[in-house]
Amino acid sequence: MSFRFAIPSKGSLYDDTLAFFESCGLKITRPNPRRYTAGIRALPDVEVLLHRAPDIIEKVASGEIDMGVSGLDLVEEMRGDRDDLLVLYDDLGFGGAELVVAVPEAWIDVSSWHDLADLAVELHAEGRPLRIATKYPALVRRFCYANGITYFRLVDSQGSTEAAPGLGYADMVADITSTGTTLRDNQLKIVGGSLLRSQACLVGSRRSLRDNPARLNIVRTVLELVEARRRGRNYVQVTANIAGESAEDVGRRVASRPEFAGMQGPTVAPVYSGSGAGWFTVTLFVPQSRVMALVDHLRALGGGALAVVPAHYVFDAQCEAYQRLLAALHER
């Protein structure tokens, strides 16, 4: 059995995908840069295919590909009513961007979506629609109708969307941006909030995975590692030596502050020092944001020789993403 796993073929999404899966212990090896196939040594039954991000969505939805990496913006734009396209993991931690609407900076009276609706009415009275350049017609059409913008025309733009108003073939744009720099460089300003927050995600094919234990087992392995890696990035392991009468005494004092008690409480073990003194090693897993507060807490208890190391993986009792997948596969 060959399991087909597609990743973006170029650009920052390709580079970030390789780096992320390598950090998960799933290094993708490409024989040479001209090949559009690759492999994963840890998963010998997996064939990695390199495709354009939009093509990945289409092929996963049709069942030609079992699993793939793409942007959530493309998933929401292209999914429609195709329930064979499943989002297995919605945030891989890279490729972040927002879908926004932007108008020329010269439009000083337009600062909200309500203003755009009024402008669309005014232009309609003059005999023409508000022209919006975008490569996200489904999402933008949904946004317009939801915000009372009924008189508009979508202008298809698959490249250099930000230049459309300056070139005269659109009045405004709706496009994806991560920093807003390109919009500003083209004398455009963002109006209102984001239509969609997007990032790289993992998608799978319902028709390919349903009732196929071998393929599901591969997906489970990938989801376990991805979820544990993403969770691990937020945690650190803190180890300290603390003097006390017993392991119970030290554990009780450390856990007196519940926010510093770790995931399920501290692990306490005796330290062999040869002097007979009562020293114990305390090990905790805590969110990275609480490191300094925990260090101060352990120091107040007499802790010394504190060490902090990142948690590469943090596995839970079960993989939440895989459990959601199993539930989704049996929805119909």
XYZ file of C-alpha atoms in Angstrom:
332
model
C 0.000 0.000 0.000
C 1.283 3.447 -0.922
C 0.136 6.376 1.198
C 0.156 9.662 -0.744
C 1.169 12.747 1.218
C 1.368 16.077 -0.630
C 3.308 19.170 0.405
C 3.718 22.591 -1.270
C 6.319 22.455 -4.015
C 8.033 25.816 -3.491
C 8.284 29.050 -1.536
C 8.312 29.684 2.198
C 5.488 27.180 2.758
C 7.688 24.447 1.259
C 10.709 25.414 3.384
C 8.662 25.718 6.579
C 6.938 22.389 5.934
C 10.286 20.593 5.614
C 11.620 22.242 8.783
C 8.497 21.498 10.814
C 8.202 17.834 9.889
C 11.914 17.326 10.506
C 11.378 18.754 14.011
C 8.624 16.133 14.434
C 11.030 13.320 13.588
C 9.529 12.975 10.104
C 12.306 14.269 7.889
C 11.260 14.583 4.252
C 14.075 13.552 1.913
C 14.047 14.725 -1.705
C 16.568 12.970 -4.012
C 17.252 16.166 -5.984
C 15.573 19.578 -6.395
C 14.195 18.654 -9.821
C 12.238 15.661 -8.523
C 8.625 16.155 -7.482
C 8.555 13.101 -5.257
C 10.209 12.493 -1.910
C 10.125 10.096 1.013
C 10.096 9.872 4.804
C 12.505 7.300 6.203
C 10.477 6.921 9.402
C 7.369 6.110 7.299
C 8.553 3.877 4.433
C 5.030 3.351 3.061
C 4.533 7.091 2.533
C 5.148 8.659 -0.869
C 5.605 12.428 -0.636
C 4.347 14.406 -3.626
C 5.129 18.060 -4.325
C 2.235 20.093 -5.713
C 0.912 23.644 -5.869
C -1.010 24.423 -2.673
C -4.390 24.828 -4.473
C -3.858 21.510 -6.305
C -3.317 19.782 -2.969
C -6.778 20.844 -1.812
C -8.397 19.605 -5.039
C -6.607 16.257 -5.005
C -7.286 15.582 -1.320
C -10.976 16.444 -1.804
C -11.188 14.009 -4.731
C -9.347 11.224 -2.892
C -6.336 11.192 -5.240
C -4.150 12.191 -2.280
C -4.602 10.830 1.246
C -3.188 13.740 3.236
C -1.597 17.106 2.516
C -0.291 20.420 3.804
C -1.853 23.640 2.553
C -3.119 26.988 3.779
C -6.364 27.226 5.738
C -7.361 30.139 3.494
C -7.371 27.823 0.468
C -9.302 25.184 2.378
C -12.045 27.655 3.283
C -12.102 29.100 -0.246
C -12.202 25.808 -2.123
C -14.045 23.446 0.211
C -17.594 24.474 -0.723
C -19.971 21.635 0.124
C -17.392 18.884 -0.405
C -17.426 17.013 2.888
C -14.726 14.582 1.752
C -12.149 17.280 2.561
C -11.266 17.065 6.265
C -9.074 19.419 8.283
C -6.947 17.063 10.388
C -4.918 19.749 12.187
C -5.781 23.398 11.673
C -2.595 25.120 12.859
C 0.869 23.702 12.209
C 2.477 26.849 13.590
C 3.755 28.461 10.396
C 2.432 30.211 7.293
C 0.384 32.682 9.314
C -1.505 35.367 7.371
C -4.836 37.205 7.272
C -7.374 37.761 4.527
C -8.184 41.481 4.553
C -9.926 44.112 2.438
C -7.886 47.166 1.452
C -8.777 50.400 -0.318
C -6.696 53.279 -1.697
C -5.229 55.514 1.022
C -6.854 58.467 -0.773
C -10.273 57.184 0.326
C -10.165 59.154 3.582
C -13.913 58.767 4.154
C -13.748 54.959 4.066
C -12.607 53.436 7.342
C -15.103 50.621 8.009
C -17.050 47.873 6.275
C -20.187 49.987 6.749
C -18.513 52.754 4.725
C -17.836 50.258 1.944
C -21.505 49.289 1.863
C -22.470 52.973 1.522
C -19.888 53.463 -1.223
C -21.223 50.456 -3.135
C -24.707 52.043 -3.078
C -23.327 55.369 -4.323
C -21.438 53.724 -7.186
C -24.516 51.696 -8.102
C -26.516 54.950 -8.363
C -23.844 56.169 -10.799
C -24.342 53.071 -12.916
C -21.413 50.852 -11.967
C -20.530 48.288 -9.300
C -17.784 48.393 -6.676
C -14.956 46.370 -8.265
C -12.987 44.099 -5.907
C -9.831 42.342 -7.115
C -9.264 39.016 -5.364
C -8.298 35.383 -5.775
C -10.758 34.391 -3.028
C -14.143 34.854 -4.746
C -16.124 32.505 -2.486
C -14.870 34.031 0.762
C -15.177 37.618 -0.476
C -18.676 37.076 -1.880
C -19.758 35.622 1.482
C -18.171 38.581 3.292
C -19.893 41.149 1.077
C -23.359 39.711 1.487
C -22.864 39.350 5.259
C -21.924 43.035 5.540
C -24.613 44.579 3.364
C -22.392 45.095 0.316
C -24.772 43.998 -2.424
C -23.610 45.986 -5.434
C -20.155 44.699 -6.352
C -18.215 42.828 -9.012
C -15.362 40.462 -8.292
C -12.306 40.800 -10.509
C -10.246 37.610 -10.700
C -6.612 38.267 -9.810
C -4.153 35.406 -9.436
C -1.075 37.591 -9.075
C -0.042 41.121 -8.036
C -3.524 41.748 -6.657
C -2.324 44.832 -4.766
C -1.527 46.592 -8.045
C -5.091 46.330 -9.368
C -6.397 49.722 -8.107
C -3.303 51.535 -9.372
C -3.673 49.911 -12.789
C -7.318 50.894 -12.936
C -9.038 47.506 -13.310
C -10.369 47.388 -9.721
C -11.394 49.863 -7.032
C -10.103 47.859 -4.063
C -8.662 44.473 -3.165
C -9.278 41.526 -0.863
C -6.081 39.586 -0.388
C -3.964 37.584 2.022
C -1.197 39.391 3.909
C 1.186 38.584 6.744
C 2.664 42.030 7.425
C 0.675 44.506 5.311
C 3.897 45.838 3.792
C 2.954 45.113 0.163
C -0.404 46.794 0.651
C 1.237 49.905 2.055
C 3.813 49.919 -0.738
C 0.903 50.116 -3.176
C -0.765 52.990 -1.269
C -3.525 50.801 0.135
C -4.956 50.738 3.659
C -6.729 47.892 5.446
C -10.386 48.528 6.290
C -12.024 46.730 9.205
C -10.720 43.502 10.716
C -9.569 40.331 9.018
C -12.018 38.187 7.075
C -10.048 35.069 7.957
C -6.954 34.172 9.974
C -5.005 31.564 8.085
C -1.995 29.331 8.633
C -0.592 26.064 7.342
C -2.842 23.131 8.141
C -3.016 19.382 7.593
C -5.901 18.070 5.482
C -7.066 14.554 4.731
C -9.455 12.691 2.435
C -12.519 11.136 4.016
C -13.052 8.693 1.139
C -9.392 7.609 1.223
C -9.077 7.152 4.986
C -12.489 5.766 5.909
C -12.477 1.993 6.429
C -8.747 1.768 5.680
C -6.899 0.775 8.896
C -3.446 0.861 7.283
C -3.816 4.454 6.080
C -5.457 5.502 9.339
C -2.513 4.101 11.270
C -0.118 6.299 9.264
C -2.314 9.334 9.896
C -2.420 8.506 13.604
C 1.381 8.390 13.754
C 1.681 11.753 11.993
C -1.009 13.402 14.148
C 0.499 12.032 17.366
C 3.895 13.523 16.527
C 2.503 16.811 15.202
C 0.239 17.335 18.212
C 2.944 16.390 20.734
C 5.479 18.644 19.001
C 3.096 21.611 18.900
C 2.225 21.095 22.573
C 5.870 20.590 23.500
C 6.844 23.995 22.134
C 4.877 25.591 24.968
C 6.415 23.562 27.806
C 9.745 23.196 29.567
C 11.104 20.701 32.061
C 12.423 22.263 35.268
C 14.657 20.264 37.620
C 15.879 21.435 41.037
C 17.435 19.964 44.162
C 15.555 20.838 47.366
C 16.342 19.930 50.952
C 13.564 18.321 52.992
C 12.608 15.739 55.570
C 11.077 13.363 53.028
C 9.873 13.119 49.466
C 6.322 13.722 50.701
C 7.427 16.857 52.557
C 9.186 18.299 49.501
C 6.356 17.368 47.146
C 3.784 18.966 49.424
C 5.736 22.231 49.645
C 6.341 22.412 45.891
C 2.664 21.715 45.139
C 1.475 24.316 47.656
C 1.221 26.641 44.652
C -1.109 24.728 42.265
C -0.010 26.807 39.268
C 3.531 25.468 39.754
C 2.616 21.848 40.441
C 3.255 20.734 36.856
C 0.958 18.726 34.614
C 0.001 16.104 37.211
C 2.168 17.152 40.123
C 5.923 17.173 40.778
C 8.131 14.112 40.483
C 10.324 13.850 43.609
C 13.286 11.466 44.017
C 16.037 11.215 46.670
C 19.508 12.495 45.806
C 22.502 10.398 46.846
C 25.023 12.856 48.279
C 27.045 10.573 50.579
C 26.586 13.018 53.450
C 23.269 11.700 54.695
C 21.615 15.076 54.200
C 17.996 15.024 53.000
C 18.125 16.309 49.437
C 15.571 15.532 46.786
C 15.387 16.159 43.048
C 12.148 17.758 41.894
C 11.117 17.565 38.219
C 8.206 19.515 36.752
C 6.724 20.214 33.333
C 5.280 23.722 33.172
C 4.260 26.253 30.507
C 7.262 28.209 29.267
C 5.593 31.475 30.291
C 5.799 30.464 33.971
C 9.498 29.587 34.107
C 10.794 32.586 36.078
C 7.879 32.543 38.522
C 8.511 28.826 39.145
C 12.249 29.406 39.593
C 11.479 32.039 42.246
C 9.085 29.601 43.967
C 11.662 26.806 44.052
C 14.383 29.153 45.276
C 12.117 30.247 48.131
C 11.874 26.574 49.115
C 15.664 26.307 49.224
C 16.085 24.980 45.707
C 19.532 25.012 44.165
C 21.153 23.865 40.910
C 18.056 24.533 38.845
C 18.017 23.363 35.230
C 15.496 24.228 32.520
C 15.307 22.317 29.244
C 12.735 22.513 26.430
C 10.200 19.724 26.081
C 10.525 18.469 22.516
C 7.352 16.372 22.647
C 4.492 16.392 25.161
C 2.068 13.515 24.605
C -1.333 13.507 26.275
C -3.307 10.438 27.361
C -4.681 10.275 23.809
C -4.225 12.197 20.589
C -7.060 14.725 20.424
C -6.633 15.377 16.694
C -6.890 11.655 15.906
C -9.982 11.266 18.068
C -11.614 14.154 16.202
C -10.735 12.461 12.901
C -12.333 9.169 13.965
C -15.491 11.045 14.981
C -15.586 12.912 11.661
C -15.168 9.712 9.639
C -18.259 8.245 11.236
C -20.470 11.310 10.928
C -22.199 9.918 7.862
